[in-house]
Amino acid sequence: MTVRNRGALAAVAAGAAALTVAAVVTIASRPTAEVGADEVTALASTTPSAAGDRSPVPVRKGELPTGAEVVPPVGLRIPTIGVTATVNAVGINPQTNEFEVPPSVDQVGWYRYGPGLAAPAGSVVIAGHVDSSTQGEGAFFRLRELDQGDKLTVTGSDGQERAYRVIAREEYQKTKIPLDRYFARDGDQRLTLITCGGPFDADTRRYRDNLVVTAVPA
Amino acid sequence: MQRSYFRRVAAGGAVAALTLVGVGALTATPAYAATAEVSVVHGIPDTPVDVYVNGEKTLDNFAPGDVAGPLSLAEGAYDIALTKPGEPVDSAILTVDDAEVPGGTNISLAAHLDASGQPKITPFVNDTSKVDAGKSRLIVRHTAAAPAVDVRAGGAPVFTELTNPNEAKADVDAGGVSADVVLAGTETVAIGPADLDLGEGTATIVYAIGSAEANNLEVVAQTITGLHSAPAGVPSGNGGQAATGTNTWLYLLAGAGALLLVGGGARVATARRSNR
């Protein structure tokens, strides 16, 4: 075999290898298939009250409202993806009107205006960074690996641990995500974890999508 | 704020017509919304009553300072009568005939004293539009036999020159605030101070009731929940390490690989032919 021939064969081999790598990476990084979207929709729907026309009119003392008892989550553990994170109570960024995810990417934020752990209904929302340009991988870097049936544990400020089971993983473009459904204060009790995902725009330094994982009490 | 689109005609002991002129047009009631949510607020001191709606007893021994409802009423006209507890409806102490209840609205009927101390019923349409995330709606209604007042939060006036039977409102940051009511333009405290816990996504409606002369001014509060909005977004990453979707470098790699395959394959074939 000539030297020239060997060079050509090497080129063929290198080409095949490059194609294989490109194909494998493309497949591996494809948006993860969504699971459980119907279950999430069902949880958000509220049962119409069965109160009839003849039910007595409720009467209350017109006292000034006092703060309702709320149990904030303080810790989150997701063994499947190696997450052990502190949960901070956070609200709204007044400049952007957006969820104020804790700036420290190893911590996650609970939406303090929504339901707490003891709420009888609605969605407890915890959001965390997938990553940061300055701090690297965030607490929710591997959130997209969660699948139906995975377990997670939330510790409340009351010291009690509450177990949840993942029922859905969904991905939405940020312009299309139905946030009202995930920040609902009615419907079944559920835990909603949110982070960023999808393609990344290096110019605006923004991800296109939000990744949403829904869990219910185990 | 003057609810000028109400015509309120009601007086103690007298039969009066009550209309909510133009409310339906103003709130752009959807066609399907044929019911209204109606609450009743009792702001007449020392006078428990029975409340009749269209001649039917709806509230029994309704006490001053209490809030009843909400009651879902089909849109239409209603006769409302207040009697002393146990007395027949035809000896009512305060009646309102043909009160228009437009569909799709949320209304509070306040039984209270007018500025001169006479009992009356005033309908207020409650603003149940959504508040922004993180906000709470504070509505203050002057329904007391008292002159104009200012409402202060944390010592600073938030509403000024409020007179009976009008309301003032604002969407404010949710959370706790210490509030009081002073005679307009003065530091003379008429009510409070009281700690208000303004829940996010709710409307807190505070009625000033009673009589300055009788020295029994106080407040009654009504809360409407479910007015919350979701945050505008959840920004939770700016590193790009977790990006999915095919990146440019992968296309370059695949392209180079294809070129090498084709080029290399052609050369191999050529070499084989020439070696034959």
Coordinates of C-alpha atoms in Angstrom, one line a residue, chain B residues 59-269:
Chain B
L59 CA -78.9 36.9 57.5
D60 CA -80.0 36.3 61.1
N61 CA -78.9 38.6 63.9
F62 CA -76.2 40.1 61.8
A63 CA -73.8 41.9 64.2
P64 CA -72.0 45.2 63.8
G65 CA -68.5 44.7 62.6
D66 CA -69.4 41.5 60.8
V67 CA -68.9 40.8 57.1
A68 CA -71.2 38.3 55.3
G69 CA -70.7 36.7 52.0
P70 CA -69.8 36.5 49.3
L71 CA -73.2 35.4 48.0
S72 CA -73.6 34.6 44.4
L73 CA -76.6 36.5 43.1
A74 CA -78.0 36.3 39.6
E75 CA -77.9 39.7 38.0
G76 CA -81.1 41.7 38.5
A77 CA -82.8 44.0 40.9
Y78 CA -83.1 43.2 44.6
D79 CA -85.1 44.5 47.5
I80 CA -83.0 44.7 50.6
A81 CA -84.4 45.3 54.1
L82 CA -82.8 45.5 57.6
T83 CA -85.0 44.8 60.6
K84 CA -84.3 44.6 64.3
P85 CA -83.6 40.9 65.1
G86 CA -86.8 38.9 65.1
E87 CA -89.0 41.7 63.8
P88 CA -91.1 41.3 60.6
V89 CA -89.9 42.6 57.4
D90 CA -92.6 45.2 57.1
S91 CA -91.3 47.0 60.1
A92 CA -87.8 47.3 58.6
I93 CA -85.6 50.1 59.9
L94 CA -83.7 50.5 56.6
T95 CA -84.8 49.4 53.1
V96 CA -83.5 49.7 49.6
D97 CA -85.8 48.7 46.8
D98 CA -84.7 47.6 43.3
A99 CA -81.0 47.6 44.0
E100 CA -79.4 46.8 40.6
V101 CA -76.9 44.0 40.8
P102 CA -75.0 43.8 37.4
G103 CA -73.6 40.4 36.4
G104 CA -69.9 39.8 36.5
T105 CA -69.3 42.3 39.3
N106 CA -68.0 42.0 42.9
I107 CA -70.0 44.2 45.2
S108 CA -70.0 45.1 48.9
L109 CA -73.1 46.5 50.4
A110 CA -72.2 48.6 53.4
A111 CA -74.8 49.4 56.0
H112 CA -73.3 52.4 57.8
L113 CA -73.8 55.9 59.0
D114 CA -73.6 58.9 56.7
A115 CA -71.5 61.9 57.6
S116 CA -74.4 63.3 59.7
G117 CA -75.0 60.0 61.6
Q118 CA -78.0 58.7 59.7
P119 CA -78.0 55.0 58.8
K120 CA -77.8 54.1 55.1
I121 CA -76.7 51.5 52.6
T122 CA -74.0 52.2 50.1
P123 CA -73.0 49.8 47.4
F124 CA -69.3 49.6 46.5
V125 CA -67.9 47.8 43.4
N126 CA -64.8 46.0 44.5
D127 CA -61.8 46.2 42.2
T128 CA -60.9 42.5 41.7
S129 CA -58.5 43.0 38.8
K130 CA -55.2 41.2 39.2
V131 CA -52.4 42.8 41.1
D132 CA -48.8 42.5 40.0
A133 CA -46.6 39.8 41.6
G134 CA -45.4 41.0 45.0
K135 CA -48.2 43.5 45.4
S136 CA -51.3 43.9 47.5
R137 CA -54.3 46.2 47.0
L138 CA -55.3 48.4 49.9
I139 CA -58.8 50.0 49.7
V140 CA -60.0 52.4 52.4
R141 CA -63.7 53.4 52.6
H142 CA -65.0 56.2 54.7
T143 CA -68.3 55.0 56.0
A144 CA -68.3 56.8 59.4
A145 CA -70.1 59.8 60.8
A146 CA -66.9 61.8 60.7
P147 CA -65.4 64.6 58.7
A148 CA -62.7 64.2 56.0
V149 CA -59.8 62.1 57.0
D150 CA -56.2 61.2 55.9
V151 CA -55.0 57.6 56.0
R152 CA -51.3 57.2 57.0
A153 CA -49.0 54.2 56.6
G154 CA -45.8 54.2 58.6
G155 CA -46.5 57.8 59.5
A156 CA -46.8 59.1 55.9
P157 CA -50.1 60.0 54.4
V158 CA -51.1 57.6 51.6
F159 CA -54.7 58.8 51.1
T160 CA -55.8 62.3 51.9
E161 CA -59.1 64.2 52.2
L162 CA -61.2 61.0 52.1
T163 CA -64.9 61.8 52.8
N164 CA -68.0 59.7 53.5
P165 CA -69.1 57.6 51.5
N166 CA -66.1 57.4 49.2
E167 CA -63.1 55.1 48.8
A168 CA -59.4 55.4 48.1
K169 CA -57.2 52.6 46.8
A170 CA -53.7 51.8 45.8
D171 CA -51.6 48.7 44.9
V172 CA -48.7 48.6 47.4
D173 CA -45.9 46.2 48.3
A174 CA -47.3 43.2 50.2
G175 CA -46.3 42.8 53.8
G176 CA -46.9 44.5 57.2
V177 CA -47.5 48.1 57.7
S178 CA -48.6 50.3 60.6
A179 CA -51.6 52.5 59.6
D180 CA -53.7 55.1 61.3
V181 CA -56.5 57.5 60.4
V182 CA -56.2 61.2 61.2
L183 CA -58.5 64.1 60.7
A184 CA -57.6 65.5 57.3
G185 CA -54.6 67.8 57.4
T186 CA -54.0 67.3 61.1
E187 CA -52.0 65.0 63.4
T188 CA -55.2 64.2 65.4
V189 CA -55.5 60.4 65.3
A190 CA -59.1 59.3 64.9
I191 CA -58.5 55.6 64.5
G192 CA -55.5 53.4 65.3
P193 CA -52.7 52.9 64.8
A194 CA -53.2 49.3 63.8
D195 CA -50.9 46.7 62.2
L196 CA -52.1 45.7 58.8
D197 CA -50.8 42.6 57.2
L198 CA -51.4 43.1 53.5
G199 CA -51.3 39.6 51.9
E200 CA -49.7 39.3 48.4
G201 CA -52.3 38.9 45.7
T202 CA -55.2 40.0 47.9
A203 CA -57.3 43.1 48.3
T204 CA -57.8 44.4 51.9
I205 CA -60.8 46.6 52.2
V206 CA -60.9 48.7 55.4
Y207 CA -64.1 50.4 56.3
A208 CA -64.0 53.3 58.9
I209 CA -67.2 53.0 60.8
G210 CA -69.0 54.5 63.7
S211 CA -69.4 58.1 64.8
A212 CA -66.8 60.7 65.9
E213 CA -69.4 62.3 68.1
A214 CA -70.3 59.1 69.9
N215 CA -66.6 58.4 70.2
N216 CA -67.0 54.9 68.7
L217 CA -65.0 55.1 65.5
E218 CA -63.4 51.8 64.5
V219 CA -62.6 49.7 61.5
V220 CA -64.1 46.7 59.8
A221 CA -62.0 44.8 57.3
Q222 CA -62.9 42.6 54.3
T223 CA -60.4 40.6 52.3
I224 CA -60.6 39.3 48.7
T225 CA -58.1 36.7 47.8
G226 CA -57.0 35.2 44.4
L227 CA -55.9 38.4 42.7
H228 CA -52.3 37.3 42.4
S229 CA -50.3 37.2 39.2
A230 CA -47.3 35.0 38.3
P231 CA -43.9 36.5 38.1
A232 CA -42.9 37.9 34.7
G233 CA -40.3 35.1 34.3
V234 CA -37.9 32.8 36.0
P235 CA -34.3 33.7 34.9
S236 CA -32.1 30.9 36.3
G237 CA -28.9 30.6 34.3
N238 CA -26.5 32.6 32.2
G239 CA -23.5 30.3 31.9
G240 CA -24.5 28.3 28.8
Q241 CA -22.9 25.1 30.0
A242 CA -26.3 23.3 30.1
A243 CA -27.3 24.4 26.6
T244 CA -29.1 21.8 24.5
G245 CA -29.8 21.8 20.8
T246 CA -27.1 21.5 18.1
N247 CA -24.3 23.9 18.4
T248 CA -22.3 25.5 15.5
W249 CA -19.1 23.6 16.2
L250 CA -21.0 20.3 15.8
Y251 CA -22.1 21.3 12.3
L252 CA -18.4 22.3 11.5
L253 CA -17.2 19.0 12.8
A254 CA -19.8 17.0 10.9
G255 CA -19.0 19.0 7.7
A256 CA -15.3 18.4 8.1
G257 CA -15.9 14.7 8.7
A258 CA -18.0 14.5 5.5
L259 CA -15.4 16.2 3.5
L260 CA -12.7 13.9 4.8
L261 CA -14.8 10.9 4.1
V262 CA -15.6 11.9 0.5
G263 CA -12.1 13.2 -0.3
G264 CA -10.4 10.3 1.4
G265 CA -12.7 7.7 -0.2
A266 CA -12.1 9.2 -3.7
R267 CA -8.4 9.1 -3.2
V268 CA -8.5 5.5 -2.1
A269 CA -10.6 4.5 -5.1

